[in-house]
Amino acid sequence: MKISFITTTYNSLETLKECIKSVSECSIKDMEHIVADDGSTDRTIEYIKNLNSFNIKLISCGRVGRANALNIAIEKAKGDFICILDSDDLVIPDNFGLFIDFIVRKDMLENYDVFYGNIVINGINKNSPTKKNHSENQINYRELNKKTLLFYNRIPNVCALIKKKSAHDVGYYNNKRVSQIDFDLWLRMVINNNKFLKIEIPIGIKRLHENQFFERKNHFKYTFSGVSLAINFACTKYNKCLCIASCFVGGLRLVWSILPRSLRVTLRTYGKL
């Protein structure tokens, strides 16, 4: 099994360096790291070209948007599975290696289309979590009840392992959307009867900061977009009860979105909600 890490970037060189370093420390033998540059005007392209690593491949996409940049990279990816990692996020190398070993040892590759784990929410300047020891007998896993995605996005895009063929079958990422493209992909895969498995290992770090799209002043608009997406799928593809439930949960999420950012980050960090 070959894995293609895919990172899109736009003028985020400093965090990209740390992202690349985290991937390079993974012990996976058969992998590549594709960096799709979405028209950066900083030194990103120069930096990538000067790296002495045969595993890193640069694709200069121009200013085409994240969805198009991802689709271009996926088309060129040689891996059987793709692993999306934004330029400001990190993989936890040892845990990700254990995550992959567990999937292979349990012979799960043919049975599921998306594998995902736990993520650590961290501020941009905080230290990464230390390695935790996991034995195979201590690792829990469960198949996702796909209908729960009609309420909100339960699958973090950080280090989600996606079968390339399955993504191809639903048309990859929707380039007509400017946000929530990961959620949109999951929902289309649900309609296509693809299967999702969560493995209870922390495999990635989501670093929250004020420059992120969803943490800017348009956070309510971003959340509303996701709520609308979920409700649309629930009401057009499923029954009335699921439609009503999706609307109710969506309303709660909109209330969450108007809370002060500092409070939301604190609650996420300590897992109180």
PDB file of C-alpha atoms in Angstrom:
ATOM      1  CA  MET A   1       0.000   0.000   0.000  1.00  0.00           C
ATOM      2  CA  LYS A   2       1.381   3.372  -1.010  1.00  0.00           C
ATOM      3  CA  ILE A   3       0.253   6.563   0.734  1.00  0.00           C
ATOM      4  CA  SER A   4       0.264  10.010  -0.836  1.00  0.00           C
ATOM      5  CA  PHE A   5       0.255  12.859   1.670  1.00  0.00           C
ATOM      6  CA  ILE A   6      -1.235  15.931   0.005  1.00  0.00           C
ATOM      7  CA  THR A   7      -0.751  19.447   1.336  1.00  0.00           C
ATOM      8  CA  THR A   8      -2.159  22.591  -0.239  1.00  0.00           C
ATOM      9  CA  THR A   9      -0.510  25.851   0.684  1.00  0.00           C
ATOM     10  CA  TYR A  10      -0.855  29.560   0.058  1.00  0.00           C
ATOM     11  CA  ASN A  11       1.674  31.946   1.616  1.00  0.00           C
ATOM     12  CA  SER A  12       2.106  29.775   4.706  1.00  0.00           C
ATOM     13  CA  LEU A  13       5.792  28.906   4.475  1.00  0.00           C
ATOM     14  CA  GLU A  14       6.615  28.905   8.190  1.00  0.00           C
ATOM     15  CA  THR A  15       3.883  26.462   9.168  1.00  0.00           C
ATOM     16  CA  LEU A  16       4.482  24.464   5.983  1.00  0.00           C
ATOM     17  CA  LYS A  17       8.068  23.796   7.075  1.00  0.00           C
ATOM     18  CA  GLU A  18       6.821  22.173  10.275  1.00  0.00           C
ATOM     19  CA  CYS A  19       4.161  20.246   8.370  1.00  0.00           C
ATOM     20  CA  ILE A  20       6.762  18.815   5.983  1.00  0.00           C
ATOM     21  CA  LYS A  21       9.061  17.939   8.881  1.00  0.00           C
ATOM     22  CA  SER A  22       6.302  16.002  10.632  1.00  0.00           C
ATOM     23  CA  VAL A  23       5.588  13.961   7.487  1.00  0.00           C
ATOM     24  CA  SER A  24       9.298  13.296   6.901  1.00  0.00           C
ATOM     25  CA  GLU A  25       9.523  11.745  10.371  1.00  0.00           C
ATOM     26  CA  CYS A  26       6.912   9.101   9.558  1.00  0.00           C
ATOM     27  CA  SER A  27       8.335   5.590   9.376  1.00  0.00           C
ATOM     28  CA  ILE A  28       6.138   4.533   6.449  1.00  0.00           C
ATOM     29  CA  LYS A  29       8.285   2.996   3.730  1.00  0.00           C
ATOM     30  CA  ASP A  30       6.135   3.537   0.663  1.00  0.00           C
ATOM     31  CA  MET A  31       4.897   7.114   0.667  1.00  0.00           C
ATOM     32  CA  GLU A  32       5.175  10.450  -1.091  1.00  0.00           C
ATOM     33  CA  HIS A  33       4.385  14.006  -0.030  1.00  0.00           C
ATOM     34  CA  ILE A  34       2.807  16.234  -2.665  1.00  0.00           C
ATOM     35  CA  VAL A  35       2.755  19.966  -1.959  1.00  0.00           C
ATOM     36  CA  ALA A  36       0.244  21.765  -4.173  1.00  0.00           C
ATOM     37  CA  ASP A  37       1.031  25.474  -4.173  1.00  0.00           C
ATOM     38  CA  ASP A  38      -2.051  27.607  -4.739  1.00  0.00           C
ATOM     39  CA  GLY A  39      -0.273  30.678  -6.121  1.00  0.00           C
ATOM     40  CA  SER A  40       1.946  31.648  -3.176  1.00  0.00           C
ATOM     41  CA  THR A  41       3.873  34.905  -3.440  1.00  0.00           C
ATOM     42  CA  ASP A  42       6.278  34.163  -0.597  1.00  0.00           C
ATOM     43  CA  ARG A  43       9.312  31.844  -0.855  1.00  0.00           C
ATOM     44  CA  THR A  44       7.302  28.622  -0.731  1.00  0.00           C
ATOM     45  CA  ILE A  45       8.164  27.364  -4.216  1.00  0.00           C
ATOM     46  CA  GLU A  46      11.854  28.191  -3.810  1.00  0.00           C
ATOM     47  CA  TYR A  47      11.944  26.424  -0.452  1.00  0.00           C
ATOM     48  CA  ILE A  48      10.347  23.228  -1.777  1.00  0.00           C
ATOM     49  CA  LYS A  49      12.637  23.125  -4.794  1.00  0.00           C
ATOM     50  CA  ASN A  50      15.691  23.347  -2.541  1.00  0.00           C
ATOM     51  CA  LEU A  51      14.672  20.440  -0.334  1.00  0.00           C
ATOM     52  CA  ASN A  52      16.822  17.371  -0.790  1.00  0.00           C
ATOM     53  CA  SER A  53      14.092  14.772  -0.562  1.00  0.00           C
ATOM     54  CA  PHE A  54      12.967  12.442  -3.307  1.00  0.00           C
ATOM     55  CA  ASN A  55       9.657  11.930  -1.466  1.00  0.00           C
ATOM     56  CA  ILE A  56       8.495  15.543  -1.847  1.00  0.00           C
ATOM     57  CA  LYS A  57       6.869  16.636  -5.076  1.00  0.00           C
ATOM     58  CA  LEU A  58       5.891  20.221  -5.860  1.00  0.00           C
ATOM     59  CA  ILE A  59       2.913  21.124  -8.018  1.00  0.00           C
ATOM     60  CA  SER A  60       2.525  24.809  -8.884  1.00  0.00           C
ATOM     61  CA  CYS A  61      -1.193  25.182  -9.486  1.00  0.00           C
ATOM     62  CA  GLY A  62      -1.531  28.935  -9.782  1.00  0.00           C
ATOM     63  CA  ARG A  63      -4.354  30.653  -7.899  1.00  0.00           C
ATOM     64  CA  VAL A  64      -7.026  28.014  -8.482  1.00  0.00           C
ATOM     65  CA  GLY A  65      -8.494  27.545  -4.995  1.00  0.00           C
ATOM     66  CA  ARG A  66      -8.105  24.726  -2.487  1.00  0.00           C
ATOM     67  CA  ALA A  67     -10.544  22.276  -4.089  1.00  0.00           C
ATOM     68  CA  ASN A  68      -8.951  22.532  -7.523  1.00  0.00           C
ATOM     69  CA  ALA A  69      -5.442  22.338  -6.053  1.00  0.00           C
ATOM     70  CA  LEU A  70      -6.384  19.174  -4.159  1.00  0.00           C
ATOM     71  CA  ASN A  71      -7.956  17.600  -7.234  1.00  0.00           C
ATOM     72  CA  ILE A  72      -4.881  18.342  -9.346  1.00  0.00           C
ATOM     73  CA  ALA A  73      -2.650  16.766  -6.694  1.00  0.00           C
ATOM     74  CA  ILE A  74      -4.881  13.707  -6.281  1.00  0.00           C
ATOM     75  CA  GLU A  75      -4.840  13.066 -10.018  1.00  0.00           C
ATOM     76  CA  LYS A  76      -1.040  13.050  -9.941  1.00  0.00           C
ATOM     77  CA  ALA A  77      -0.786  11.030  -6.734  1.00  0.00           C
ATOM     78  CA  LYS A  78       0.667   7.542  -7.089  1.00  0.00           C
ATOM     79  CA  GLY A  79      -0.696   6.273  -3.790  1.00  0.00           C
ATOM     80  CA  ASP A  80      -3.539   3.826  -3.331  1.00  0.00           C
ATOM     81  CA  PHE A  81      -4.606   6.029  -0.435  1.00  0.00           C
ATOM     82  CA  ILE A  82      -4.387   9.782  -0.054  1.00  0.00           C
ATOM     83  CA  CYS A  83      -3.879  11.572   3.237  1.00  0.00           C
ATOM     84  CA  ILE A  84      -4.848  15.253   3.347  1.00  0.00           C
ATOM     85  CA  LEU A  85      -2.771  17.458   5.643  1.00  0.00           C
ATOM     86  CA  ASP A  86      -3.191  21.240   5.555  1.00  0.00           C
ATOM     87  CA  SER A  87      -0.042  23.335   5.647  1.00  0.00           C
ATOM     88  CA  ASP A  88      -0.716  24.597   9.172  1.00  0.00           C
ATOM     89  CA  ASP A  89      -1.397  21.134  10.605  1.00  0.00           C
ATOM     90  CA  LEU A  90       0.879  18.285  11.664  1.00  0.00           C
ATOM     91  CA  VAL A  91       0.922  14.513  11.591  1.00  0.00           C
ATOM     92  CA  ILE A  92       2.028  12.720  14.771  1.00  0.00           C
ATOM     93  CA  PRO A  93       4.627  10.429  13.139  1.00  0.00           C
ATOM     94  CA  ASP A  94       4.849   7.503  15.567  1.00  0.00           C
ATOM     95  CA  ASN A  95       1.120   7.321  16.127  1.00  0.00           C
ATOM     96  CA  PHE A  96       0.356   7.557  12.424  1.00  0.00           C
ATOM     97  CA  GLY A  97       2.721   4.663  11.781  1.00  0.00           C
ATOM     98  CA  LEU A  98       0.880   2.642  14.406  1.00  0.00           C
ATOM     99  CA  PHE A  99      -2.420   3.672  12.813  1.00  0.00           C
ATOM    100  CA  ILE A 100      -1.298   2.300   9.434  1.00  0.00           C
ATOM    101  CA  ASP A 101       0.175  -0.880  10.928  1.00  0.00           C
ATOM    102  CA  PHE A 102      -3.080  -1.550  12.765  1.00  0.00           C
ATOM    103  CA  ILE A 103      -5.144  -1.180   9.571  1.00  0.00           C
ATOM    104  CA  VAL A 104      -2.848  -3.541   7.680  1.00  0.00           C
ATOM    105  CA  ARG A 105      -2.612  -6.128  10.481  1.00  0.00           C
ATOM    106  CA  LYS A 106      -6.393  -6.236  10.838  1.00  0.00           C
ATOM    107  CA  ASP A 107      -6.746  -6.660   7.065  1.00  0.00           C
ATOM    108  CA  MET A 108      -9.142  -3.708   6.796  1.00  0.00           C
ATOM    109  CA  LEU A 109      -7.955  -2.118   3.563  1.00  0.00           C
ATOM    110  CA  GLU A 110     -10.552  -3.711   1.315  1.00  0.00           C
ATOM    111  CA  ASN A 111     -13.462  -3.226   3.696  1.00  0.00           C
ATOM    112  CA  TYR A 112     -13.422   0.537   4.224  1.00  0.00           C
ATOM    113  CA  ASP A 113     -13.006   3.646   2.088  1.00  0.00           C
ATOM    114  CA  VAL A 114     -12.005   6.218   4.706  1.00  0.00           C
ATOM    115  CA  PHE A 115      -9.976   5.674   7.877  1.00  0.00           C
ATOM    116  CA  TYR A 116      -9.606   8.430  10.437  1.00  0.00           C
ATOM    117  CA  GLY A 117      -8.333   8.861  13.959  1.00  0.00           C
ATOM    118  CA  ASN A 118      -8.413  11.355  16.795  1.00  0.00           C
ATOM    119  CA  ILE A 119      -6.852  14.770  16.442  1.00  0.00           C
ATOM    120  CA  VAL A 120      -5.277  17.080  18.986  1.00  0.00           C
ATOM    121  CA  ILE A 121      -6.471  20.686  19.016  1.00  0.00           C
ATOM    122  CA  ASN A 122      -3.569  23.010  19.665  1.00  0.00           C
ATOM    123  CA  GLY A 123      -2.732  26.672  19.478  1.00  0.00           C
ATOM    124  CA  ILE A 124      -0.238  27.618  16.802  1.00  0.00           C
ATOM    125  CA  ASN A 125       2.549  28.210  19.356  1.00  0.00           C
ATOM    126  CA  LYS A 126       1.919  25.247  21.632  1.00  0.00           C
ATOM    127  CA  ASN A 127       4.088  22.172  21.749  1.00  0.00           C
ATOM    128  CA  SER A 128       3.075  18.948  20.089  1.00  0.00           C
ATOM    129  CA  PRO A 129       1.874  16.126  22.332  1.00  0.00           C
ATOM    130  CA  THR A 130       4.432  13.572  23.344  1.00  0.00           C
ATOM    131  CA  LYS A 131       4.322  10.074  21.963  1.00  0.00           C
ATOM    132  CA  LYS A 132       1.949   7.736  23.759  1.00  0.00           C
ATOM    133  CA  ASN A 133       2.458   4.006  23.894  1.00  0.00           C
ATOM    134  CA  HIS A 134      -0.370   1.966  22.435  1.00  0.00           C
ATOM    135  CA  SER A 135      -0.621  -1.797  22.264  1.00  0.00           C
ATOM    136  CA  GLU A 136      -2.830  -3.400  19.643  1.00  0.00           C
ATOM    137  CA  ASN A 137      -5.125  -4.779  22.344  1.00  0.00           C
ATOM    138  CA  GLN A 138      -5.704  -1.274  23.705  1.00  0.00           C
ATOM    139  CA  ILE A 139      -6.778   0.248  20.401  1.00  0.00           C
ATOM    140  CA  ASN A 140     -10.502   0.695  19.932  1.00  0.00           C
ATOM    141  CA  TYR A 141     -12.167   1.157  16.572  1.00  0.00           C
ATOM    142  CA  ARG A 142     -15.687   1.466  15.245  1.00  0.00           C
ATOM    143  CA  GLU A 143     -17.493   1.948  11.992  1.00  0.00           C
ATOM    144  CA  LEU A 144     -19.136   5.332  11.586  1.00  0.00           C
ATOM    145  CA  ASN A 145     -22.920   5.462  11.608  1.00  0.00           C
ATOM    146  CA  LYS A 146     -23.095   7.399   8.361  1.00  0.00           C
ATOM    147  CA  LYS A 147     -26.426   9.054   9.131  1.00  0.00           C
ATOM    148  CA  THR A 148     -24.779  10.990  11.964  1.00  0.00           C
ATOM    149  CA  LEU A 149     -22.972  13.003   9.284  1.00  0.00           C
ATOM    150  CA  LEU A 150     -26.350  14.521   8.444  1.00  0.00           C
ATOM    151  CA  PHE A 151     -26.124  16.443  11.725  1.00  0.00           C
ATOM    152  CA  TYR A 152     -22.560  17.729  11.556  1.00  0.00           C
ATOM    153  CA  ASN A 153     -19.131  16.828  10.242  1.00  0.00           C
ATOM    154  CA  ARG A 154     -17.761  14.160  12.579  1.00  0.00           C
ATOM    155  CA  ILE A 155     -14.716  13.349  10.450  1.00  0.00           C
ATOM    156  CA  PRO A 156     -11.633  15.550  10.850  1.00  0.00           C
ATOM    157  CA  ASN A 157      -9.851  16.133   7.576  1.00  0.00           C
ATOM    158  CA  VAL A 158      -6.487  16.117   9.382  1.00  0.00           C
ATOM    159  CA  CYS A 159      -4.716  12.928   8.296  1.00  0.00           C
ATOM    160  CA  ALA A 160      -7.900  11.204   7.113  1.00  0.00           C
ATOM    161  CA  LEU A 161      -6.835   8.269   4.949  1.00  0.00           C
ATOM    162  CA  ILE A 162      -8.986   8.131   1.804  1.00  0.00           C
ATOM    163  CA  LYS A 163      -9.011   5.369  -0.774  1.00  0.00           C
ATOM    164  CA  LYS A 164      -8.145   7.152  -4.018  1.00  0.00           C
ATOM    165  CA  LYS A 165     -10.493   5.066  -6.161  1.00  0.00           C
ATOM    166  CA  SER A 166     -13.419   5.816  -3.848  1.00  0.00           C
ATOM    167  CA  ALA A 167     -12.720   9.555  -4.034  1.00  0.00           C
ATOM    168  CA  HIS A 168     -12.485   9.256  -7.815  1.00  0.00           C
ATOM    169  CA  ASP A 169     -15.851   7.503  -7.987  1.00  0.00           C
ATOM    170  CA  VAL A 170     -17.641  10.505  -6.441  1.00  0.00           C
ATOM    171  CA  GLY A 171     -15.753  13.131  -8.447  1.00  0.00           C
ATOM    172  CA  TYR A 172     -13.138  14.203  -5.878  1.00  0.00           C
ATOM    173  CA  TYR A 173     -13.617  17.611  -4.255  1.00  0.00           C
ATOM    174  CA  ASN A 174     -16.376  19.975  -5.371  1.00  0.00           C
ATOM    175  CA  ASN A 175     -14.578  22.948  -6.934  1.00  0.00           C
ATOM    176  CA  LYS A 176     -17.777  25.011  -6.914  1.00  0.00           C
ATOM    177  CA  ARG A 177     -17.554  25.339  -3.140  1.00  0.00           C
ATOM    178  CA  VAL A 178     -15.238  27.776  -1.376  1.00  0.00           C
ATOM    179  CA  SER A 179     -15.577  26.132   2.042  1.00  0.00           C
ATOM    180  CA  GLN A 180     -16.725  22.864   3.649  1.00  0.00           C
ATOM    181  CA  ILE A 181     -15.246  20.889   0.756  1.00  0.00           C
ATOM    182  CA  ASP A 182     -14.211  18.029   3.041  1.00  0.00           C
ATOM    183  CA  PHE A 183     -17.703  17.741   4.515  1.00  0.00           C
ATOM    184  CA  ASP A 184     -19.203  17.840   1.033  1.00  0.00           C
ATOM    185  CA  LEU A 185     -16.927  14.969  -0.026  1.00  0.00           C
ATOM    186  CA  TRP A 186     -17.917  12.861   2.997  1.00  0.00           C
ATOM    187  CA  LEU A 187     -21.611  13.376   2.307  1.00  0.00           C
ATOM    188  CA  ARG A 188     -21.267  12.353  -1.333  1.00  0.00           C
ATOM    189  CA  MET A 189     -19.344   9.271  -0.229  1.00  0.00           C
ATOM    190  CA  VAL A 190     -22.172   8.447   2.183  1.00  0.00           C
ATOM    191  CA  ILE A 191     -24.665   8.596  -0.686  1.00  0.00           C
ATOM    192  CA  ASN A 192     -22.306   6.321  -2.634  1.00  0.00           C
ATOM    193  CA  ASN A 193     -22.457   3.774   0.227  1.00  0.00           C
ATOM    194  CA  ASN A 194     -18.790   4.131   1.103  1.00  0.00           C
ATOM    195  CA  LYS A 195     -17.720   2.999   4.566  1.00  0.00           C
ATOM    196  CA  PHE A 196     -15.844   4.949   7.242  1.00  0.00           C
ATOM    197  CA  LEU A 197     -13.818   3.558  10.145  1.00  0.00           C
ATOM    198  CA  LYS A 198     -12.567   5.478  13.166  1.00  0.00           C
ATOM    199  CA  ILE A 199      -9.496   4.182  14.977  1.00  0.00           C
ATOM    200  CA  GLU A 200      -9.013   5.648  18.435  1.00  0.00           C
ATOM    201  CA  ILE A 201      -5.440   6.862  18.064  1.00  0.00           C
ATOM    202  CA  PRO A 202      -4.394  10.551  18.015  1.00  0.00           C
ATOM    203  CA  ILE A 203      -2.765  10.854  14.606  1.00  0.00           C
ATOM    204  CA  GLY A 204      -2.778  14.562  13.794  1.00  0.00           C
ATOM    205  CA  ILE A 205      -2.629  18.048  15.248  1.00  0.00           C
ATOM    206  CA  LYS A 206      -5.076  20.769  14.238  1.00  0.00           C
ATOM    207  CA  ARG A 207      -3.474  24.089  15.039  1.00  0.00           C
ATOM    208  CA  LEU A 208      -6.077  26.806  15.474  1.00  0.00           C
ATOM    209  CA  HIS A 209      -5.152  30.403  14.780  1.00  0.00           C
ATOM    210  CA  GLU A 210      -6.879  33.615  13.798  1.00  0.00           C
ATOM    211  CA  ASN A 211      -5.773  33.518  10.160  1.00  0.00           C
ATOM    212  CA  GLN A 212      -7.703  30.357   9.366  1.00  0.00           C
ATOM    213  CA  PHE A 213     -10.746  30.680   7.140  1.00  0.00           C
ATOM    214  CA  PHE A 214     -13.145  29.328   9.732  1.00  0.00           C
ATOM    215  CA  GLU A 215     -11.718  31.397  12.592  1.00  0.00           C
ATOM    216  CA  ARG A 216     -12.012  34.776  10.913  1.00  0.00           C
ATOM    217  CA  LYS A 217     -14.900  37.202  11.327  1.00  0.00           C
ATOM    218  CA  ASN A 218     -16.983  35.113   8.913  1.00  0.00           C
ATOM    219  CA  HIS A 219     -17.111  32.129  11.296  1.00  0.00           C
ATOM    220  CA  PHE A 220     -20.920  32.303  11.455  1.00  0.00           C
ATOM    221  CA  LYS A 221     -21.107  32.277   7.659  1.00  0.00           C
ATOM    222  CA  TYR A 222     -18.751  29.287   7.548  1.00  0.00           C
ATOM    223  CA  THR A 223     -20.850  27.377  10.077  1.00  0.00           C
ATOM    224  CA  PHE A 224     -24.076  28.301   8.303  1.00  0.00           C
ATOM    225  CA  SER A 225     -22.614  26.875   5.087  1.00  0.00           C
ATOM    226  CA  GLY A 226     -21.913  23.542   6.789  1.00  0.00           C
ATOM    227  CA  VAL A 227     -25.321  23.433   8.469  1.00  0.00           C
ATOM    228  CA  SER A 228     -27.047  24.160   5.160  1.00  0.00           C
ATOM    229  CA  LEU A 229     -25.042  21.430   3.455  1.00  0.00           C
ATOM    230  CA  ALA A 230     -26.028  18.832   6.065  1.00  0.00           C
ATOM    231  CA  ILE A 231     -29.693  19.843   6.047  1.00  0.00           C
ATOM    232  CA  ASN A 232     -29.827  19.752   2.255  1.00  0.00           C
ATOM    233  CA  PHE A 233     -28.503  16.182   2.150  1.00  0.00           C
ATOM    234  CA  ALA A 234     -30.786  15.104   5.012  1.00  0.00           C
ATOM    235  CA  CYS A 235     -33.915  16.580   3.465  1.00  0.00           C
ATOM    236  CA  THR A 236     -33.317  15.535  -0.141  1.00  0.00           C
ATOM    237  CA  LYS A 237     -31.776  12.098   0.347  1.00  0.00           C
ATOM    238  CA  TYR A 238     -33.432  10.827   3.522  1.00  0.00           C
ATOM    239  CA  ASN A 239     -36.726  10.937   5.434  1.00  0.00           C
ATOM    240  CA  LYS A 240     -38.596  13.737   7.182  1.00  0.00           C
ATOM    241  CA  CYS A 241     -37.481  12.714  10.681  1.00  0.00           C
ATOM    242  CA  LEU A 242     -33.795  12.981   9.767  1.00  0.00           C
ATOM    243  CA  CYS A 243     -34.487  16.306   8.074  1.00  0.00           C
ATOM    244  CA  ILE A 244     -36.078  17.727  11.249  1.00  0.00           C
ATOM    245  CA  ALA A 245     -33.285  16.348  13.442  1.00  0.00           C
ATOM    246  CA  SER A 246     -30.645  17.845  11.153  1.00  0.00           C
ATOM    247  CA  CYS A 247     -32.366  21.245  11.361  1.00  0.00           C
ATOM    248  CA  PHE A 248     -32.438  21.083  15.178  1.00  0.00           C
ATOM    249  CA  VAL A 249     -28.767  20.149  15.530  1.00  0.00           C
ATOM    250  CA  GLY A 250     -27.886  22.748  12.915  1.00  0.00           C
ATOM    251  CA  GLY A 251     -29.559  25.417  15.027  1.00  0.00           C
ATOM    252  CA  LEU A 252     -27.462  24.454  18.041  1.00  0.00           C
ATOM    253  CA  ARG A 253     -24.306  24.657  15.964  1.00  0.00           C
ATOM    254  CA  LEU A 254     -25.203  28.157  14.807  1.00  0.00           C
ATOM    255  CA  VAL A 255     -25.553  29.217  18.445  1.00  0.00           C
ATOM    256  CA  TRP A 256     -22.098  27.713  19.108  1.00  0.00           C
ATOM    257  CA  SER A 257     -20.649  29.692  16.219  1.00  0.00           C
ATOM    258  CA  ILE A 258     -21.574  33.070  17.727  1.00  0.00           C
ATOM    259  CA  LEU A 259     -19.700  32.386  20.972  1.00  0.00           C
ATOM    260  CA  PRO A 260     -16.432  34.355  21.340  1.00  0.00           C
ATOM    261  CA  ARG A 261     -13.540  32.648  19.585  1.00  0.00           C
ATOM    262  CA  SER A 262     -11.452  32.464  22.772  1.00  0.00           C
ATOM    263  CA  LEU A 263     -14.239  30.569  24.516  1.00  0.00           C
ATOM    264  CA  ARG A 264     -14.707  28.156  21.614  1.00  0.00           C
ATOM    265  CA  VAL A 265     -10.992  27.402  21.450  1.00  0.00           C
ATOM    266  CA  THR A 266     -10.844  26.811  25.216  1.00  0.00           C
ATOM    267  CA  LEU A 267     -13.815  24.465  25.139  1.00  0.00           C
ATOM    268  CA  ARG A 268     -12.385  22.534  22.182  1.00  0.00           C
ATOM    269  CA  THR A 269      -8.979  22.253  23.821  1.00  0.00           C
ATOM    270  CA  TYR A 270     -10.267  20.815  27.057  1.00  0.00           C
ATOM    271  CA  GLY A 271     -12.916  18.669  25.429  1.00  0.00           C
ATOM    272  CA  LYS A 272     -15.812  20.074  27.390  1.00  0.00           C
ATOM    273  CA  LEU A 273     -18.065  20.146  24.332  1.00  0.00           C
TER     274      LEU A 273
END
